[in-house]
Amino acid sequence: MPSTRDIRRRIKSVRNTRQITKAMELVASSKMRKAQQAALAGRPYAQLLADMLAALAARVDESFHPFLVQRPVRTRGIILVTTDKGLCGPLNGNLFKLVVDIKEPAKFAVIGRKGSQFLVRTRRDLLADFQVSDQVPFAQVKQVAEFMVQQYLAGVVDTVEIIWPRFRNTLIQEPALLPLLPLASLQETIAGLRHAGGGGAAAKADDRYMLFEPTPMAVFESLLPLYLNREVYHHVLDAKASEHSARMVAMKTAKDNATKLIDDLTLEYNKARQASITQEILEIAAAQYAQ
């Protein structure tokens, strides 16, 4: 049986660990709320973008835009959104399972150190590695989207897809894969934006006379990259909320386990102390009896 000094030392160590995990739980909870608020703040932008695309839908020939042209898929282009740090449960592991399930040739652009480490370790084709801070600045995410668009237009990849942990609620974060390019149709794109903006999926016809400068097609070509930037940004915000939520749950579980361990160690300490006192009493009684 360990001595009371050893047990006290273990209790102190576990108590320090509990304080650390509790602090990390509170920090993760605060960051999760901020990420959720940032995702909700983007709804008016998505609604306005949908209205602008709807106004252009009947005035442009969408079949000639490279974002809407279907072509044979030889190499898939995938944006993998992971975390920079661990201590977030099975979040990254579930994403890596989706990557392992991809059997076709694929090239990856990664957000997060955990993802780049996994791709290098498994010898997959890594095009670029990006870092995005917890505040998720739009300028940082825009670099990722623009890089993948360049690869798509240059023919290096034939699709642009994104793998990220979809935030369902505090306890559930699902790994998801979503195709971004090529777009299925302009009407589906508008419907998706209206849904993301909190409105209905049906687009209202706009028959007002409008003058577009320089041309409707030029405005249309400028809006579609904004749409793609918005989609990637939204999913990165979603991934950040999932990361902080998973870390909050993991740290709460660690804190609860530490509390339970402290209770067990305290009980063991009391038993050891009681046994020591009993032994001393027996020794005193034996010495008295010997006299």
PDB file of C-alpha atoms in Angstrom:
ATOM      1  CA  MET A   1       0.000   0.000   0.000  1.00  0.00           C
ATOM      2  CA  PRO A   2       1.401   3.472  -0.906  1.00  0.00           C
ATOM      3  CA  SER A   3       2.246   5.792   1.939  1.00  0.00           C
ATOM      4  CA  THR A   4       0.048   8.726   2.917  1.00  0.00           C
ATOM      5  CA  ARG A   5       2.719  11.092   1.595  1.00  0.00           C
ATOM      6  CA  ASP A   6       2.569   9.477  -1.854  1.00  0.00           C
ATOM      7  CA  ILE A   7      -1.230   9.641  -1.885  1.00  0.00           C
ATOM      8  CA  ARG A   8      -1.202  13.330  -0.878  1.00  0.00           C
ATOM      9  CA  ARG A   9       1.252  14.019  -3.698  1.00  0.00           C
ATOM     10  CA  ARG A  10      -1.034  12.271  -6.212  1.00  0.00           C
ATOM     11  CA  ILE A  11      -4.092  14.175  -4.953  1.00  0.00           C
ATOM     12  CA  LYS A  12      -2.264  17.471  -5.381  1.00  0.00           C
ATOM     13  CA  SER A  13      -1.181  16.526  -8.920  1.00  0.00           C
ATOM     14  CA  VAL A  14      -4.694  15.480  -9.978  1.00  0.00           C
ATOM     15  CA  ARG A  15      -6.179  18.619  -8.412  1.00  0.00           C
ATOM     16  CA  ASN A  16      -3.809  20.766 -10.505  1.00  0.00           C
ATOM     17  CA  THR A  17      -4.839  18.838 -13.613  1.00  0.00           C
ATOM     18  CA  ARG A  18      -8.495  19.457 -12.814  1.00  0.00           C
ATOM     19  CA  GLN A  19      -7.876  23.192 -12.554  1.00  0.00           C
ATOM     20  CA  ILE A  20      -6.181  23.211 -15.957  1.00  0.00           C
ATOM     21  CA  THR A  21      -8.927  21.218 -17.691  1.00  0.00           C
ATOM     22  CA  LYS A  22     -11.620  23.412 -16.120  1.00  0.00           C
ATOM     23  CA  ALA A  23      -9.884  26.547 -17.439  1.00  0.00           C
ATOM     24  CA  MET A  24      -9.570  24.997 -20.908  1.00  0.00           C
ATOM     25  CA  GLU A  25     -13.262  24.057 -20.827  1.00  0.00           C
ATOM     26  CA  LEU A  26     -14.265  27.655 -20.076  1.00  0.00           C
ATOM     27  CA  VAL A  27     -12.002  29.055 -22.814  1.00  0.00           C
ATOM     28  CA  ALA A  28     -13.350  26.580 -25.384  1.00  0.00           C
ATOM     29  CA  SER A  29     -16.934  27.434 -24.412  1.00  0.00           C
ATOM     30  CA  SER A  30     -16.302  31.145 -24.945  1.00  0.00           C
ATOM     31  CA  LYS A  31     -14.638  30.571 -28.326  1.00  0.00           C
ATOM     32  CA  MET A  32     -17.470  28.282 -29.437  1.00  0.00           C
ATOM     33  CA  ARG A  33     -20.078  30.980 -28.777  1.00  0.00           C
ATOM     34  CA  LYS A  34     -18.044  33.537 -30.711  1.00  0.00           C
ATOM     35  CA  ALA A  35     -17.720  31.177 -33.694  1.00  0.00           C
ATOM     36  CA  GLN A  36     -21.475  30.538 -33.684  1.00  0.00           C
ATOM     37  CA  GLN A  37     -22.202  34.266 -33.567  1.00  0.00           C
ATOM     38  CA  ALA A  38     -19.830  34.864 -36.489  1.00  0.00           C
ATOM     39  CA  ALA A  39     -21.612  32.183 -38.538  1.00  0.00           C
ATOM     40  CA  LEU A  40     -25.004  33.778 -37.844  1.00  0.00           C
ATOM     41  CA  ALA A  41     -23.638  37.227 -38.711  1.00  0.00           C
ATOM     42  CA  GLY A  42     -22.990  36.034 -42.294  1.00  0.00           C
ATOM     43  CA  ARG A  43     -26.672  35.347 -43.043  1.00  0.00           C
ATOM     44  CA  PRO A  44     -27.547  38.834 -44.420  1.00  0.00           C
ATOM     45  CA  TYR A  45     -24.555  38.626 -46.786  1.00  0.00           C
ATOM     46  CA  ALA A  46     -25.741  35.256 -48.118  1.00  0.00           C
ATOM     47  CA  GLN A  47     -29.281  36.617 -48.623  1.00  0.00           C
ATOM     48  CA  LEU A  48     -28.045  39.696 -50.506  1.00  0.00           C
ATOM     49  CA  LEU A  49     -25.754  37.593 -52.693  1.00  0.00           C
ATOM     50  CA  ALA A  50     -28.705  35.336 -53.530  1.00  0.00           C
ATOM     51  CA  ASP A  51     -30.822  38.359 -54.511  1.00  0.00           C
ATOM     52  CA  MET A  52     -28.068  39.672 -56.804  1.00  0.00           C
ATOM     53  CA  LEU A  53     -27.595  36.300 -58.505  1.00  0.00           C
ATOM     54  CA  ALA A  54     -31.355  35.941 -58.915  1.00  0.00           C
ATOM     55  CA  ALA A  55     -31.492  39.321 -60.659  1.00  0.00           C
ATOM     56  CA  LEU A  56     -28.810  38.123 -63.086  1.00  0.00           C
ATOM     57  CA  ALA A  57     -30.147  34.603 -63.640  1.00  0.00           C
ATOM     58  CA  ALA A  58     -32.387  35.462 -66.592  1.00  0.00           C
ATOM     59  CA  ARG A  59     -29.881  37.863 -68.173  1.00  0.00           C
ATOM     60  CA  VAL A  60     -26.804  35.646 -68.551  1.00  0.00           C
ATOM     61  CA  ASP A  61     -25.940  32.375 -70.266  1.00  0.00           C
ATOM     62  CA  GLU A  62     -24.656  30.308 -67.370  1.00  0.00           C
ATOM     63  CA  SER A  63     -23.567  27.367 -69.535  1.00  0.00           C
ATOM     64  CA  PHE A  64     -20.354  29.148 -70.595  1.00  0.00           C
ATOM     65  CA  HIS A  65     -19.022  29.940 -67.140  1.00  0.00           C
ATOM     66  CA  PRO A  66     -16.221  27.540 -66.100  1.00  0.00           C
ATOM     67  CA  PHE A  67     -17.749  27.144 -62.621  1.00  0.00           C
ATOM     68  CA  LEU A  68     -20.881  25.634 -64.193  1.00  0.00           C
ATOM     69  CA  VAL A  69     -19.292  23.463 -66.886  1.00  0.00           C
ATOM     70  CA  GLN A  70     -19.305  19.752 -66.073  1.00  0.00           C
ATOM     71  CA  ARG A  71     -16.128  17.928 -67.129  1.00  0.00           C
ATOM     72  CA  PRO A  72     -14.642  14.460 -66.646  1.00  0.00           C
ATOM     73  CA  VAL A  73     -13.187  14.013 -63.173  1.00  0.00           C
ATOM     74  CA  ARG A  74      -9.626  12.725 -63.279  1.00  0.00           C
ATOM     75  CA  THR A  75      -8.312  14.350 -60.084  1.00  0.00           C
ATOM     76  CA  ARG A  76     -10.394  15.569 -57.191  1.00  0.00           C
ATOM     77  CA  GLY A  77      -9.436  18.756 -55.373  1.00  0.00           C
ATOM     78  CA  ILE A  78     -10.275  18.717 -51.666  1.00  0.00           C
ATOM     79  CA  ILE A  79     -10.024  21.344 -48.942  1.00  0.00           C
ATOM     80  CA  LEU A  80      -9.474  19.526 -45.627  1.00  0.00           C
ATOM     81  CA  VAL A  81     -10.346  21.601 -42.537  1.00  0.00           C
ATOM     82  CA  THR A  82      -8.788  20.256 -39.323  1.00  0.00           C
ATOM     83  CA  THR A  83      -7.487  21.683 -36.057  1.00  0.00           C
ATOM     84  CA  ASP A  84      -4.069  23.014 -35.154  1.00  0.00           C
ATOM     85  CA  LYS A  85      -4.106  21.400 -31.704  1.00  0.00           C
ATOM     86  CA  GLY A  86      -5.335  18.174 -30.172  1.00  0.00           C
ATOM     87  CA  LEU A  87      -7.383  17.574 -27.006  1.00  0.00           C
ATOM     88  CA  CYS A  88     -10.629  17.636 -28.992  1.00  0.00           C
ATOM     89  CA  GLY A  89     -11.679  13.996 -28.839  1.00  0.00           C
ATOM     90  CA  PRO A  90     -12.238  12.028 -32.069  1.00  0.00           C
ATOM     91  CA  LEU A  91     -12.902  15.158 -34.168  1.00  0.00           C
ATOM     92  CA  ASN A  92      -9.850  14.892 -36.432  1.00  0.00           C
ATOM     93  CA  GLY A  93      -9.892  11.095 -36.501  1.00  0.00           C
ATOM     94  CA  ASN A  94     -13.408  11.084 -37.961  1.00  0.00           C
ATOM     95  CA  LEU A  95     -12.296  13.483 -40.715  1.00  0.00           C
ATOM     96  CA  PHE A  96      -9.312  11.294 -41.555  1.00  0.00           C
ATOM     97  CA  LYS A  97     -11.649   8.330 -42.040  1.00  0.00           C
ATOM     98  CA  LEU A  98     -13.365  10.252 -44.852  1.00  0.00           C
ATOM     99  CA  VAL A  99      -9.972  10.952 -46.412  1.00  0.00           C
ATOM    100  CA  VAL A 100      -8.997   7.281 -46.229  1.00  0.00           C
ATOM    101  CA  ASP A 101     -12.259   6.331 -47.962  1.00  0.00           C
ATOM    102  CA  ILE A 102     -11.303   8.393 -51.020  1.00  0.00           C
ATOM    103  CA  LYS A 103      -9.916   5.916 -53.534  1.00  0.00           C
ATOM    104  CA  GLU A 104      -9.760   8.201 -56.603  1.00  0.00           C
ATOM    105  CA  PRO A 105      -6.714  10.403 -57.322  1.00  0.00           C
ATOM    106  CA  ALA A 106      -7.005  13.521 -55.187  1.00  0.00           C
ATOM    107  CA  LYS A 107      -4.984  16.611 -54.294  1.00  0.00           C
ATOM    108  CA  PHE A 108      -5.451  18.386 -50.989  1.00  0.00           C
ATOM    109  CA  ALA A 109      -5.271  21.908 -49.614  1.00  0.00           C
ATOM    110  CA  VAL A 110      -5.273  21.787 -45.823  1.00  0.00           C
ATOM    111  CA  ILE A 111      -6.327  24.175 -43.092  1.00  0.00           C
ATOM    112  CA  GLY A 112      -4.814  23.072 -39.766  1.00  0.00           C
ATOM    113  CA  ARG A 113      -1.577  21.383 -38.732  1.00  0.00           C
ATOM    114  CA  LYS A 114      -3.228  18.089 -37.791  1.00  0.00           C
ATOM    115  CA  GLY A 115      -4.458  17.607 -41.338  1.00  0.00           C
ATOM    116  CA  SER A 116      -1.125  18.380 -42.981  1.00  0.00           C
ATOM    117  CA  GLN A 117       0.665  16.014 -40.582  1.00  0.00           C
ATOM    118  CA  PHE A 118      -1.783  13.230 -41.453  1.00  0.00           C
ATOM    119  CA  LEU A 119      -1.441  13.734 -45.228  1.00  0.00           C
ATOM    120  CA  VAL A 120       2.359  13.787 -45.033  1.00  0.00           C
ATOM    121  CA  ARG A 121       2.378  10.710 -42.827  1.00  0.00           C
ATOM    122  CA  THR A 122       0.079   8.809 -45.214  1.00  0.00           C
ATOM    123  CA  ARG A 123       1.932  10.122 -48.312  1.00  0.00           C
ATOM    124  CA  ARG A 124      -1.025  11.810 -49.985  1.00  0.00           C
ATOM    125  CA  ASP A 125      -0.714  14.647 -52.482  1.00  0.00           C
ATOM    126  CA  LEU A 126      -0.590  17.913 -50.522  1.00  0.00           C
ATOM    127  CA  LEU A 127      -0.868  21.038 -52.685  1.00  0.00           C
ATOM    128  CA  ALA A 128      -0.741  23.670 -49.931  1.00  0.00           C
ATOM    129  CA  ASP A 129      -0.975  24.099 -46.186  1.00  0.00           C
ATOM    130  CA  PHE A 130      -2.783  27.108 -44.691  1.00  0.00           C
ATOM    131  CA  GLN A 131      -3.145  28.376 -41.134  1.00  0.00           C
ATOM    132  CA  VAL A 132      -6.304  30.152 -39.939  1.00  0.00           C
ATOM    133  CA  SER A 133      -6.439  31.720 -36.472  1.00  0.00           C
ATOM    134  CA  ASP A 134      -9.299  31.238 -34.005  1.00  0.00           C
ATOM    135  CA  GLN A 135     -10.771  34.606 -35.014  1.00  0.00           C
ATOM    136  CA  VAL A 136     -11.164  33.218 -38.590  1.00  0.00           C
ATOM    137  CA  PRO A 137     -10.256  36.372 -40.564  1.00  0.00           C
ATOM    138  CA  PHE A 138     -11.952  36.380 -43.955  1.00  0.00           C
ATOM    139  CA  ALA A 139      -8.684  37.379 -45.661  1.00  0.00           C
ATOM    140  CA  GLN A 140      -7.009  34.147 -44.509  1.00  0.00           C
ATOM    141  CA  VAL A 141      -9.879  31.925 -45.674  1.00  0.00           C
ATOM    142  CA  LYS A 142     -10.099  33.807 -48.976  1.00  0.00           C
ATOM    143  CA  GLN A 143      -6.526  32.743 -49.787  1.00  0.00           C
ATOM    144  CA  VAL A 144      -7.544  29.088 -49.543  1.00  0.00           C
ATOM    145  CA  ALA A 145     -10.596  29.519 -51.775  1.00  0.00           C
ATOM    146  CA  GLU A 146      -8.715  31.542 -54.384  1.00  0.00           C
ATOM    147  CA  PHE A 147      -5.874  29.018 -54.450  1.00  0.00           C
ATOM    148  CA  MET A 148      -8.250  26.126 -55.139  1.00  0.00           C
ATOM    149  CA  VAL A 149     -10.076  28.127 -57.808  1.00  0.00           C
ATOM    150  CA  GLN A 150      -6.738  28.735 -59.560  1.00  0.00           C
ATOM    151  CA  GLN A 151      -5.983  25.006 -59.444  1.00  0.00           C
ATOM    152  CA  TYR A 152      -9.456  24.256 -60.816  1.00  0.00           C
ATOM    153  CA  LEU A 153      -9.230  26.747 -63.690  1.00  0.00           C
ATOM    154  CA  ALA A 154      -5.703  25.566 -64.549  1.00  0.00           C
ATOM    155  CA  GLY A 155      -6.912  21.971 -64.800  1.00  0.00           C
ATOM    156  CA  VAL A 156      -4.754  20.675 -61.943  1.00  0.00           C
ATOM    157  CA  VAL A 157      -7.943  19.424 -60.270  1.00  0.00           C
ATOM    158  CA  ASP A 158     -11.357  18.777 -61.792  1.00  0.00           C
ATOM    159  CA  THR A 159     -13.460  19.376 -58.674  1.00  0.00           C
ATOM    160  CA  VAL A 160     -13.298  21.506 -55.563  1.00  0.00           C
ATOM    161  CA  GLU A 161     -14.708  19.809 -52.462  1.00  0.00           C
ATOM    162  CA  ILE A 162     -14.450  20.487 -48.765  1.00  0.00           C
ATOM    163  CA  ILE A 163     -14.199  18.090 -45.814  1.00  0.00           C
ATOM    164  CA  TRP A 164     -14.983  19.654 -42.457  1.00  0.00           C
ATOM    165  CA  PRO A 165     -16.615  18.796 -39.094  1.00  0.00           C
ATOM    166  CA  ARG A 166     -20.220  19.954 -39.383  1.00  0.00           C
ATOM    167  CA  PHE A 167     -21.559  21.496 -36.174  1.00  0.00           C
ATOM    168  CA  ARG A 168     -24.907  19.963 -35.183  1.00  0.00           C
ATOM    169  CA  ASN A 169     -24.950  20.826 -31.497  1.00  0.00           C
ATOM    170  CA  THR A 170     -22.616  20.933 -28.534  1.00  0.00           C
ATOM    171  CA  LEU A 171     -22.364  17.143 -28.355  1.00  0.00           C
ATOM    172  CA  ILE A 172     -22.520  16.200 -32.057  1.00  0.00           C
ATOM    173  CA  GLN A 173     -20.022  17.198 -34.746  1.00  0.00           C
ATOM    174  CA  GLU A 174     -20.359  15.165 -37.938  1.00  0.00           C
ATOM    175  CA  PRO A 175     -17.600  14.769 -40.533  1.00  0.00           C
ATOM    176  CA  ALA A 176     -19.000  15.964 -43.858  1.00  0.00           C
ATOM    177  CA  LEU A 177     -17.906  16.203 -47.500  1.00  0.00           C
ATOM    178  CA  LEU A 178     -19.505  18.823 -49.781  1.00  0.00           C
ATOM    179  CA  PRO A 179     -18.818  19.455 -53.513  1.00  0.00           C
ATOM    180  CA  LEU A 180     -18.264  23.147 -54.288  1.00  0.00           C
ATOM    181  CA  LEU A 181     -17.164  23.136 -57.942  1.00  0.00           C
ATOM    182  CA  PRO A 182     -18.450  22.617 -60.539  1.00  0.00           C
ATOM    183  CA  LEU A 183     -21.820  24.058 -59.563  1.00  0.00           C
ATOM    184  CA  ALA A 184     -24.837  21.962 -60.490  1.00  0.00           C
ATOM    185  CA  SER A 185     -26.910  24.937 -61.657  1.00  0.00           C
ATOM    186  CA  LEU A 186     -27.405  28.601 -60.923  1.00  0.00           C
ATOM    187  CA  GLN A 187     -30.897  28.047 -59.512  1.00  0.00           C
ATOM    188  CA  GLU A 188     -29.607  25.479 -56.991  1.00  0.00           C
ATOM    189  CA  THR A 189     -26.844  27.898 -55.994  1.00  0.00           C
ATOM    190  CA  ILE A 190     -29.386  30.663 -55.377  1.00  0.00           C
ATOM    191  CA  ALA A 191     -31.625  28.305 -53.404  1.00  0.00           C
ATOM    192  CA  GLY A 192     -28.688  27.238 -51.234  1.00  0.00           C
ATOM    193  CA  LEU A 193     -27.760  30.843 -50.512  1.00  0.00           C
ATOM    194  CA  ARG A 194     -31.329  31.727 -49.572  1.00  0.00           C
ATOM    195  CA  HIS A 195     -31.439  28.772 -47.213  1.00  0.00           C
ATOM    196  CA  ALA A 196     -28.106  29.835 -45.661  1.00  0.00           C
ATOM    197  CA  GLY A 197     -29.462  33.355 -45.307  1.00  0.00           C
ATOM    198  CA  GLY A 198     -32.412  32.118 -43.301  1.00  0.00           C
ATOM    199  CA  GLY A 199     -34.956  32.655 -46.060  1.00  0.00           C
ATOM    200  CA  GLY A 200     -36.951  30.283 -48.213  1.00  0.00           C
ATOM    201  CA  ALA A 201     -35.403  28.103 -50.883  1.00  0.00           C
ATOM    202  CA  ALA A 202     -37.542  29.479 -53.719  1.00  0.00           C
ATOM    203  CA  ALA A 203     -36.108  32.424 -55.651  1.00  0.00           C
ATOM    204  CA  LYS A 204     -38.481  35.268 -56.514  1.00  0.00           C
ATOM    205  CA  ALA A 205     -38.557  36.420 -60.102  1.00  0.00           C
ATOM    206  CA  ASP A 206     -37.344  40.005 -60.559  1.00  0.00           C
ATOM    207  CA  ASP A 207     -38.655  41.530 -63.786  1.00  0.00           C
ATOM    208  CA  ARG A 208     -37.545  45.110 -63.075  1.00  0.00           C
ATOM    209  CA  TYR A 209     -35.472  46.879 -65.686  1.00  0.00           C
ATOM    210  CA  MET A 210     -31.838  46.994 -64.575  1.00  0.00           C
ATOM    211  CA  LEU A 211     -28.707  48.390 -66.153  1.00  0.00           C
ATOM    212  CA  PHE A 212     -25.552  46.407 -65.393  1.00  0.00           C
ATOM    213  CA  GLU A 213     -22.122  47.937 -65.902  1.00  0.00           C
ATOM    214  CA  PRO A 214     -20.048  46.913 -67.723  1.00  0.00           C
ATOM    215  CA  THR A 215     -22.217  43.913 -68.730  1.00  0.00           C
ATOM    216  CA  PRO A 216     -24.458  41.404 -66.915  1.00  0.00           C
ATOM    217  CA  MET A 217     -21.957  38.613 -67.708  1.00  0.00           C
ATOM    218  CA  ALA A 218     -19.056  40.598 -66.224  1.00  0.00           C
ATOM    219  CA  VAL A 219     -21.026  41.173 -63.013  1.00  0.00           C
ATOM    220  CA  PHE A 220     -21.996  37.507 -62.962  1.00  0.00           C
ATOM    221  CA  GLU A 221     -18.361  36.412 -63.321  1.00  0.00           C
ATOM    222  CA  SER A 222     -17.434  38.653 -60.389  1.00  0.00           C
ATOM    223  CA  LEU A 223     -20.191  37.319 -58.122  1.00  0.00           C
ATOM    224  CA  LEU A 224     -19.501  33.599 -58.447  1.00  0.00           C
ATOM    225  CA  PRO A 225     -16.013  33.820 -56.844  1.00  0.00           C
ATOM    226  CA  LEU A 226     -17.639  35.758 -53.996  1.00  0.00           C
ATOM    227  CA  TYR A 227     -20.089  32.898 -53.618  1.00  0.00           C
ATOM    228  CA  LEU A 228     -17.286  30.345 -53.384  1.00  0.00           C
ATOM    229  CA  ASN A 229     -15.358  32.499 -50.883  1.00  0.00           C
ATOM    230  CA  ARG A 230     -18.489  32.765 -48.769  1.00  0.00           C
ATOM    231  CA  GLU A 231     -19.076  28.992 -48.829  1.00  0.00           C
ATOM    232  CA  VAL A 232     -15.528  28.158 -47.724  1.00  0.00           C
ATOM    233  CA  TYR A 233     -15.608  30.863 -45.046  1.00  0.00           C
ATOM    234  CA  HIS A 234     -18.919  29.581 -43.678  1.00  0.00           C
ATOM    235  CA  HIS A 235     -17.636  26.004 -43.426  1.00  0.00           C
ATOM    236  CA  VAL A 236     -14.396  27.081 -41.726  1.00  0.00           C
ATOM    237  CA  LEU A 237     -16.458  28.974 -39.144  1.00  0.00           C
ATOM    238  CA  ASP A 238     -18.557  25.834 -38.725  1.00  0.00           C
ATOM    239  CA  ALA A 239     -15.376  23.778 -38.249  1.00  0.00           C
ATOM    240  CA  LYS A 240     -14.075  26.190 -35.611  1.00  0.00           C
ATOM    241  CA  ALA A 241     -17.333  25.962 -33.686  1.00  0.00           C
ATOM    242  CA  SER A 242     -17.088  22.161 -33.878  1.00  0.00           C
ATOM    243  CA  GLU A 243     -13.478  22.217 -32.685  1.00  0.00           C
ATOM    244  CA  HIS A 244     -14.184  24.383 -29.643  1.00  0.00           C
ATOM    245  CA  SER A 245     -17.319  22.395 -28.832  1.00  0.00           C
ATOM    246  CA  ALA A 246     -15.450  19.070 -29.022  1.00  0.00           C
ATOM    247  CA  ARG A 247     -12.623  20.457 -26.891  1.00  0.00           C
ATOM    248  CA  MET A 248     -15.085  21.810 -24.334  1.00  0.00           C
ATOM    249  CA  VAL A 249     -16.750  18.385 -24.022  1.00  0.00           C
ATOM    250  CA  ALA A 250     -13.374  16.610 -23.846  1.00  0.00           C
ATOM    251  CA  MET A 251     -12.112  18.953 -21.129  1.00  0.00           C
ATOM    252  CA  LYS A 252     -15.353  18.621 -19.142  1.00  0.00           C
ATOM    253  CA  THR A 253     -14.995  14.837 -19.285  1.00  0.00           C
ATOM    254  CA  ALA A 254     -11.366  15.101 -18.140  1.00  0.00           C
ATOM    255  CA  LYS A 255     -12.388  17.442 -15.323  1.00  0.00           C
ATOM    256  CA  ASP A 256     -15.122  15.054 -14.161  1.00  0.00           C
ATOM    257  CA  ASN A 257     -12.706  12.109 -14.288  1.00  0.00           C
ATOM    258  CA  ALA A 258     -10.191  14.082 -12.250  1.00  0.00           C
ATOM    259  CA  THR A 259     -12.858  14.864  -9.646  1.00  0.00           C
ATOM    260  CA  LYS A 260     -13.786  11.194  -9.399  1.00  0.00           C
ATOM    261  CA  LEU A 261     -10.111  10.234  -9.092  1.00  0.00           C
ATOM    262  CA  ILE A 262      -9.595  12.772  -6.306  1.00  0.00           C
ATOM    263  CA  ASP A 263     -12.537  11.280  -4.414  1.00  0.00           C
ATOM    264  CA  ASP A 264     -11.083   7.778  -4.796  1.00  0.00           C
ATOM    265  CA  LEU A 265      -7.631   8.920  -3.720  1.00  0.00           C
ATOM    266  CA  THR A 266      -9.071  10.784  -0.735  1.00  0.00           C
ATOM    267  CA  LEU A 267     -10.866   7.624   0.367  1.00  0.00           C
ATOM    268  CA  GLU A 268      -7.650   5.646  -0.071  1.00  0.00           C
ATOM    269  CA  TYR A 269      -5.737   8.295   1.896  1.00  0.00           C
ATOM    270  CA  ASN A 270      -8.235   8.127   4.764  1.00  0.00           C
ATOM    271  CA  LYS A 271      -8.002   4.325   4.836  1.00  0.00           C
ATOM    272  CA  ALA A 272      -4.202   4.449   4.865  1.00  0.00           C
ATOM    273  CA  ARG A 273      -4.214   7.083   7.619  1.00  0.00           C
ATOM    274  CA  GLN A 274      -6.682   5.077   9.680  1.00  0.00           C
ATOM    275  CA  ALA A 275      -4.574   1.941   9.242  1.00  0.00           C
ATOM    276  CA  SER A 276      -1.484   3.857  10.332  1.00  0.00           C
ATOM    277  CA  ILE A 277      -3.199   5.186  13.446  1.00  0.00           C
ATOM    278  CA  THR A 278      -4.528   1.722  14.273  1.00  0.00           C
ATOM    279  CA  GLN A 279      -1.045   0.269  13.874  1.00  0.00           C
ATOM    280  CA  GLU A 280       0.421   2.885  16.218  1.00  0.00           C
ATOM    281  CA  ILE A 281      -2.259   2.166  18.824  1.00  0.00           C
ATOM    282  CA  LEU A 282      -1.537  -1.561  18.575  1.00  0.00           C
ATOM    283  CA  GLU A 283       2.181  -0.935  18.986  1.00  0.00           C
ATOM    284  CA  ILE A 284       1.586   1.245  22.056  1.00  0.00           C
ATOM    285  CA  ALA A 285      -0.762  -1.364  23.557  1.00  0.00           C
ATOM    286  CA  ALA A 286       1.736  -4.173  22.880  1.00  0.00           C
ATOM    287  CA  ALA A 287       4.539  -2.200  24.475  1.00  0.00           C
ATOM    288  CA  GLN A 288       2.379  -1.462  27.508  1.00  0.00           C
ATOM    289  CA  TYR A 289       1.427  -5.134  27.789  1.00  0.00           C
ATOM    290  CA  ALA A 290       5.066  -6.216  27.568  1.00  0.00           C
ATOM    291  CA  GLN A 291       5.885  -4.099  30.606  1.00  0.00           C
TER     292      GLN A 291
END
